[in-house]
Short mmCIF file of C-alpha atoms in Angstrom, two decimals:
data_model
loop_
_atom_site.label_atom_id
_atom_site.label_comp_id
_atom_site.label_asym_id
_atom_site.label_seq_id
_atom_site.Cartn_x
_atom_site.Cartn_y
_atom_site.Cartn_z
CA MET C 6 -35.94 2.11 57.94
CA SER C 7 -35.40 -1.13 59.84
CA GLU C 8 -35.63 -4.18 58.27
CA SER C 9 -38.51 -5.20 59.36
CA ASP C 10 -40.13 -1.85 57.98
CA ILE C 11 -38.69 -2.88 54.69
CA LEU C 12 -39.57 -6.43 54.96
CA GLN C 13 -43.40 -5.14 54.92
CA LEU C 14 -43.17 -3.05 51.82
CA LEU C 15 -41.44 -6.25 49.59
CA PRO C 16 -43.37 -8.85 48.28
CA ASN C 17 -42.66 -12.22 50.02
CA PHE C 18 -42.06 -14.40 46.91
CA LEU C 19 -39.02 -12.22 46.33
CA VAL C 20 -37.97 -11.88 49.91
CA ASN C 21 -37.39 -15.80 49.94
CA SER C 22 -36.85 -16.16 45.81
CA LYS C 23 -34.60 -19.06 44.97
CA ILE C 24 -33.68 -17.13 41.64
CA TYR C 25 -33.69 -13.52 42.06
CA SER C 26 -31.55 -11.54 44.13
CA LEU C 27 -33.22 -8.49 45.98
CA VAL C 28 -31.48 -5.63 47.21
CA VAL C 29 -32.35 -2.21 48.83
CA THR C 30 -30.15 0.57 49.16
CA ASP C 31 -30.72 4.12 50.88
CA LEU C 32 -30.34 7.55 49.22
CA GLU C 33 -26.83 7.40 49.94
CA GLY C 34 -26.25 4.34 47.55
CA LYS C 35 -25.64 2.16 50.72
CA TYR C 36 -26.96 -1.63 51.59
CA ILE C 37 -29.99 -1.32 53.59
CA TYR C 38 -31.53 -4.84 53.16
CA VAL C 39 -30.56 -8.00 51.00
CA ASN C 40 -32.24 -11.42 50.71
CA ASP C 41 -30.69 -14.60 51.42
CA LEU C 42 -30.19 -15.51 48.29
CA PHE C 43 -27.70 -12.25 47.70
CA ASN C 44 -26.29 -13.11 50.73
CA GLU C 45 -25.50 -17.01 49.43
CA ARG C 46 -24.16 -15.75 46.19
CA PHE C 47 -21.73 -13.24 47.49
CA SER C 48 -21.06 -14.75 50.76
CA PHE C 49 -17.00 -14.92 49.40
CA LEU C 50 -16.82 -11.27 49.35
CA LYS C 51 -18.57 -10.49 52.73
CA THR C 52 -20.51 -11.93 55.36
CA HIS C 53 -22.61 -8.84 56.34
CA PHE C 54 -23.78 -6.31 53.50
CA VAL C 55 -26.07 -4.07 55.09
CA GLY C 56 -24.48 -0.44 56.02
CA ASP C 57 -21.97 -0.82 52.72
CA PRO C 58 -21.73 0.99 49.37
CA VAL C 59 -23.30 -0.86 46.71
CA SER C 60 -19.48 -0.27 45.11
CA VAL C 61 -18.35 -3.56 47.01
CA ALA C 62 -19.86 -6.16 44.84
CA ILE C 63 -20.24 -4.25 41.09
CA HIS C 64 -17.17 -3.97 38.69
CA PRO C 65 -15.61 -0.60 39.11
CA GLU C 66 -16.42 0.46 35.40
CA ASP C 67 -20.14 -0.28 36.24
CA ILE C 68 -20.80 2.31 38.76
CA VAL C 69 -21.43 5.52 36.75
CA LYS C 70 -23.99 3.44 34.58
CA CYS C 71 -25.63 2.15 37.88
CA ASN C 72 -25.83 6.16 39.07
CA GLU C 73 -27.28 6.95 35.84
CA VAL C 74 -30.02 4.12 36.22
CA VAL C 75 -30.57 5.74 39.77
CA GLN C 76 -31.46 9.25 38.38
CA GLN C 77 -33.82 7.72 36.14
CA CYS C 78 -35.72 6.26 38.87
CA PHE C 79 -35.82 9.28 40.47
CA LEU C 80 -37.26 10.91 36.95
CA HIS C 81 -39.64 8.54 36.59
CA PRO C 82 -40.97 7.09 40.04
CA ASP C 83 -43.50 4.79 38.64
CA GLN C 84 -41.32 2.81 36.14
CA SER C 85 -38.47 0.35 36.35
CA PHE C 86 -35.25 0.25 34.24
CA PRO C 87 -33.29 -2.78 33.28
CA ILE C 88 -29.49 -2.89 33.51
CA GLN C 89 -26.85 -5.14 33.05
CA ILE C 90 -23.88 -5.29 35.56
CA ARG C 91 -20.68 -7.25 36.07
CA LYS C 92 -20.82 -8.81 39.63
CA PRO C 93 -17.45 -10.43 40.92
CA SER C 94 -16.87 -14.25 40.71
CA GLU C 95 -15.37 -16.42 43.13
CA VAL C 96 -12.40 -16.27 41.10
CA GLU C 97 -9.94 -13.65 42.01
CA ASN C 98 -9.96 -10.39 39.53
CA ASP C 99 -12.97 -12.28 37.27
CA PHE C 100 -16.22 -10.76 36.57
CA TYR C 101 -19.58 -12.05 35.26
CA TRP C 102 -22.62 -10.06 33.82
CA THR C 103 -25.97 -10.08 35.68
CA GLN C 104 -29.32 -8.81 34.74
CA TRP C 105 -30.99 -6.44 37.28
CA GLU C 106 -34.03 -4.02 37.14
CA PHE C 107 -34.05 -0.83 39.38
CA SER C 108 -36.82 1.10 40.43
CA LEU C 109 -37.79 3.92 43.25
CA PHE C 110 -38.37 2.21 46.70
CA LYS C 111 -40.90 4.25 48.78
CA ASP C 112 -42.08 4.27 52.23
CA ALA C 113 -45.85 3.74 53.35
CA GLN C 114 -46.09 7.26 52.83
CA GLN C 115 -45.04 6.99 49.21
CA ASN C 116 -41.90 8.98 49.99
CA PRO C 117 -38.91 7.84 48.11
CA VAL C 118 -36.21 6.16 50.49
CA GLY C 119 -33.77 4.34 48.02
CA ILE C 120 -33.87 2.27 45.04
CA LEU C 121 -35.38 -1.50 44.68
CA CYS C 122 -32.80 -3.80 42.75
CA VAL C 123 -34.03 -6.96 41.47
CA GLY C 124 -31.57 -9.33 39.74
CA TYR C 125 -31.06 -12.92 38.47
CA GLU C 126 -27.78 -14.62 36.86
CA ALA C 127 -27.40 -15.10 33.63
CA SER C 128 -27.93 -19.01 32.87
CA MET C 129 -25.10 -21.50 32.11
CA GLU C 130 -25.69 -20.77 28.31
CA GLU C 131 -25.10 -17.31 28.85
CA LYS C 132 -22.34 -17.66 31.31
CA THR C 133 -20.61 -19.50 28.64
CA ASN C 134 -21.57 -17.07 25.72
CA GLN C 135 -20.17 -14.31 28.03
CA LYS C 136 -16.63 -16.05 28.83
CA LEU C 137 -16.36 -17.05 25.04
CA ALA C 138 -17.43 -13.32 24.16
CA GLN C 139 -14.36 -12.27 26.82
CA THR C 140 -12.09 -14.78 25.54
CA GLU C 141 -12.63 -13.42 21.93
CA THR C 142 -12.24 -9.76 23.09
CA LEU C 143 -8.82 -10.73 24.65
CA LEU C 144 -7.64 -12.82 22.15
CA ARG C 145 -8.47 -10.01 19.11
CA ALA C 146 -7.07 -7.85 21.66
CA MET C 147 -3.82 -9.88 21.31
CA TYR C 148 -4.10 -10.21 17.54
CA ASP C 149 -4.56 -6.65 17.29
CA SER C 150 -1.24 -6.02 18.51
CA THR C 151 1.04 -8.08 16.87
CA SER C 152 2.66 -6.67 13.62
CA ASP C 153 1.77 -9.55 11.73
CA ALA C 154 -1.18 -9.56 9.65
CA CYS C 155 -3.08 -12.94 10.91
CA THR C 156 -6.06 -14.25 9.10
CA PHE C 157 -7.81 -17.61 9.24
CA ILE C 158 -9.61 -19.59 6.67
CA ASN C 159 -11.63 -22.77 6.17
CA PRO C 160 -11.04 -25.33 4.11
CA ASN C 161 -13.26 -23.50 1.48
CA PHE C 162 -10.25 -20.78 1.59
CA GLU C 163 -13.04 -18.58 2.88
CA PHE C 164 -12.21 -15.88 6.07
CA LEU C 165 -13.22 -16.88 9.50
CA PHE C 166 -10.85 -14.31 11.23
CA LEU C 167 -8.68 -11.18 10.13
CA ASN C 168 -6.77 -8.99 12.69
CA GLN C 169 -7.07 -4.98 11.80
CA LEU C 170 -3.68 -5.36 10.40
CA ALA C 171 -4.70 -7.85 8.18
CA LYS C 172 -7.92 -5.80 7.42
CA ASN C 173 -5.82 -2.60 6.75
CA ASN C 174 -3.74 -4.25 4.16
CA CYS C 175 -6.36 -5.75 2.16
CA LEU C 176 -7.77 -2.30 2.27
CA GLU C 177 -4.68 -0.50 0.89
CA ILE C 178 -3.94 -2.90 -1.57
CA PHE C 179 -7.38 -3.74 -2.70
CA LYS C 180 -9.39 -1.02 -1.84
CA ARG C 181 -12.04 -2.65 0.20
CA GLU C 182 -11.87 -4.39 3.42
CA PRO C 183 -12.77 -8.27 3.52
CA ALA C 184 -15.89 -9.68 5.04
CA ILE C 185 -16.05 -12.95 7.32
CA GLY C 186 -17.11 -15.27 4.43
CA ASP C 187 -15.12 -13.69 1.32
CA SER C 188 -12.57 -16.10 -0.58
CA ILE C 189 -9.29 -15.10 0.20
CA PHE C 190 -8.51 -15.45 -3.35
CA ASP C 191 -10.18 -11.91 -4.19
CA PHE C 192 -7.36 -10.74 -2.14
CA PHE C 193 -4.42 -12.28 -4.05
CA HIS C 194 -3.28 -10.82 -7.70
CA PRO C 195 -4.43 -13.47 -10.20
CA PHE C 196 -0.90 -14.57 -10.91
CA ASN C 197 -0.51 -15.71 -7.27
CA HIS C 198 -3.56 -17.99 -7.33
CA ALA C 199 -2.27 -21.22 -8.47
CA GLU C 200 1.21 -20.76 -6.04
CA PHE C 201 -1.15 -20.34 -2.80
CA LEU C 202 -3.66 -22.76 -4.08
CA GLY C 203 -1.08 -25.47 -3.81
CA TYR C 204 0.35 -24.09 -0.61
CA PHE C 205 -3.14 -24.28 1.26
CA LYS C 206 -3.64 -27.89 -0.46
CA ARG C 207 -0.34 -28.93 1.49
CA VAL C 208 -1.26 -27.13 4.76
CA LEU C 209 -4.70 -28.93 4.69
CA ASN C 210 -2.55 -32.12 4.25
CA GLY C 211 -0.83 -31.18 7.22
CA GLU C 212 2.25 -29.52 6.52
CA SER C 213 3.55 -26.10 7.52
CA ILE C 214 5.08 -23.91 5.30
CA ARG C 215 7.03 -20.58 5.01
CA ALA C 216 7.64 -18.54 1.70
CA GLU C 217 8.70 -15.55 0.58
CA ASN C 218 6.90 -13.17 -2.02
CA GLU C 219 7.51 -10.16 -3.51
CA ASP C 220 4.82 -7.78 -5.26
CA GLY C 221 5.35 -4.16 -5.98
CA GLY C 222 9.08 -3.88 -4.77
CA ILE C 223 7.12 -4.99 -1.20
CA TRP C 224 8.41 -8.43 0.07
CA TRP C 225 5.85 -10.45 2.54
CA ILE C 226 6.75 -13.78 4.40
CA PHE C 227 3.85 -15.76 4.81
CA SER C 228 3.63 -18.29 7.44
CA LEU C 229 1.00 -21.34 6.80
CA PHE C 230 0.05 -24.02 9.16
CA PRO C 231 -2.95 -26.43 9.78
CA VAL C 232 -5.28 -25.61 12.75
CA TYR C 233 -6.80 -28.75 14.61
CA ASP C 234 -10.12 -28.98 16.72
CA ILE C 235 -10.30 -31.21 19.84
CA PHE C 236 -10.33 -34.33 17.67
CA GLN C 237 -7.33 -33.34 15.90
CA HIS C 238 -9.24 -32.50 12.92
CA ILE C 239 -8.08 -30.00 10.58
CA VAL C 240 -10.25 -27.34 10.18
CA GLY C 241 -8.80 -24.73 8.75
CA ILE C 242 -5.52 -22.65 7.84
CA ALA C 243 -3.95 -19.55 9.93
CA ILE C 244 -1.94 -17.71 8.10
CA ASN C 245 0.36 -15.03 9.33
CA VAL C 246 2.02 -12.57 7.13
CA ARG C 247 4.71 -9.87 7.66
CA ASP C 248 6.34 -7.31 5.62
CA ILE C 249 9.97 -7.67 5.61
CA THR C 250 10.94 -5.33 2.66
CA GLU C 251 13.27 -3.49 4.91
CA ARG C 252 14.77 -6.83 6.04
CA LYS C 253 15.51 -8.00 2.05
CA GLN C 254 16.60 -4.55 1.20
CA ASN C 255 19.42 -4.96 3.98
CA GLU C 256 19.84 -7.99 2.65
CA ILE C 257 20.42 -7.17 -1.05
CA LYS C 258 22.73 -4.11 0.28
CA ILE C 259 25.18 -6.51 2.21
CA LEU C 260 25.06 -8.78 -1.00
CA GLN C 261 26.18 -6.03 -2.68
CA GLN C 262 28.68 -5.06 -0.37
CA ASN C 263 30.26 -8.41 -0.37
CA GLU C 264 30.49 -8.66 -4.42
CA ARG C 265 32.33 -5.02 -4.10
CA LEU C 266 34.79 -6.78 -1.73
CA LYS C 267 35.09 -9.62 -3.80
CA GLN C 268 35.86 -7.25 -6.66
CA ILE C 269 38.34 -5.34 -4.58
CA THR C 270 39.99 -8.34 -3.36
CA TRP C 271 40.53 -9.23 -7.30
CA GLN C 272 42.00 -6.05 -7.72
CA HIS C 273 44.43 -6.12 -4.97
CA SER C 274 45.43 -9.53 -6.12
CA HIS C 275 45.71 -9.02 -9.80
CA GLU C 276 45.94 -5.33 -10.92
CA VAL C 277 47.69 -3.58 -7.97
CA ARG C 278 50.21 -6.42 -7.53
CA ARG C 279 50.75 -6.12 -11.15
CA HIS C 280 51.57 -2.70 -11.00
CA ILE C 281 53.96 -2.96 -8.08
CA VAL C 282 56.12 -5.64 -9.93
CA ASN C 283 56.61 -3.55 -12.76
CA ILE C 284 57.75 -0.88 -10.47
CA MET C 285 59.88 -2.72 -8.25
CA GLY C 286 61.74 -4.32 -11.51
CA LEU C 287 62.49 -1.02 -13.18
CA HIS C 288 63.79 0.36 -9.79
CA ASP C 289 66.29 -2.46 -9.46
CA LEU C 290 67.12 -1.99 -13.47
CA ILE C 291 67.84 1.67 -13.11
CA LYS C 292 69.61 1.39 -9.80
CA ASN C 293 71.47 -2.10 -10.78
CA ASN C 294 72.25 -1.59 -14.42
CA ASN C 295 75.46 0.82 -15.16
CA LEU C 296 75.56 0.01 -18.56
CA LEU C 297 72.27 2.33 -19.18
CA SER C 298 72.72 5.59 -21.06
CA ASP C 299 71.32 8.71 -19.69
CA ILE C 300 68.38 8.56 -22.39
CA GLU C 301 67.78 4.86 -21.57
CA LYS C 302 67.49 5.99 -17.87
CA GLN C 303 65.44 8.63 -18.59
CA MET C 304 63.04 5.95 -20.70
CA GLN C 305 62.99 3.79 -17.69
CA LEU C 306 62.00 6.80 -15.42
CA ASP C 307 59.04 7.77 -17.68
CA GLU C 308 57.95 3.86 -17.43
CA LEU C 309 58.24 4.21 -13.78
CA LEU C 310 56.20 7.22 -13.55
CA ASN C 311 53.59 5.68 -15.91
CA GLU C 312 53.56 2.45 -13.92
CA THR C 313 53.04 4.94 -10.77
CA LYS C 314 50.50 6.26 -12.38
CA LYS C 315 48.52 3.39 -13.52
CA LEU C 316 48.44 2.15 -9.47
CA ASP C 317 47.41 5.46 -8.47
CA GLN C 318 44.29 4.80 -11.01
CA VAL C 319 43.76 1.51 -9.36
CA VAL C 320 43.74 2.63 -6.00
CA HIS C 321 41.11 5.18 -6.76
CA ALA C 322 39.01 2.67 -8.60
CA ILE C 323 39.36 1.05 -5.33
CA VAL C 324 38.12 3.60 -2.88
CA LYS C 325 35.11 4.32 -5.36
CA ARG C 326 34.02 0.75 -5.23
CA SER C 327 34.11 0.39 -1.85
CA ILE C 328 31.94 3.40 -1.41
CA GLY C 329 29.47 1.98 -3.83
CA GLU C 330 30.32 4.56 -6.22
CA ALA C 331 31.63 2.34 -9.19
#
């Protein structure tokens, strides 16, 4: 169909609209008409759309959804179908949502020749809400990817945000998942309430805090810091929690190893040295004293053997301690 044939079938108020974009596609999904408003809105993409596939001005992930609605138009030729489509913005790789209605486009003989698409941009408020939703989705994805359990509470100690790990931890420990508005103290053991209430009050006065806490053999590190609005007023508390049990266990092992080294050093400097001095003294006595009788020499040799056995026992004790068996 020529553009003049198409214009004869379209209402003038849509053709000349300053609010609604008007598009007609053929049965192959190519533009055969776009009104001036559509051209103005997307002139940064192309200067001429007729003959191009509609995919040039649609988010790639929305193509399948559009095709499904087109199928509905053929199944119900006298109805129109609403659809939200992401359209490109002038910012590279950025898209925003637009609202459209699709219906079957027929020629003068009522034969289907394509799809009639009428769309409008969201209001500024809707665009802002879309941007906020996109930002929230991005932030949540970022927070859900971290190894910390992240929460945000208001000055009344009620949850405003929890990432997935924080929810999972609460579910595992307290057998229920917190909801927005729940008190954070419902997810602390009672004996921790006073300690953390003190922390929260300090943070609401502008202080940042890091604290370690052990609960049932599990060690946690808490990072608490104030959150400010654009006027530098404190509006809540951000809390990051990380399981540091493995790190603490390694620290305990290092402390135990250091203690064993101290004990080994003491044994070496006292017990081992004492037996060595005794052995050396007995050796000199036997070697250099010609006045000893055979019986006295035998006694000294027995004592030398006894000191050697004691030294051997000390060495074995040191070996056992060094490998953690004593």
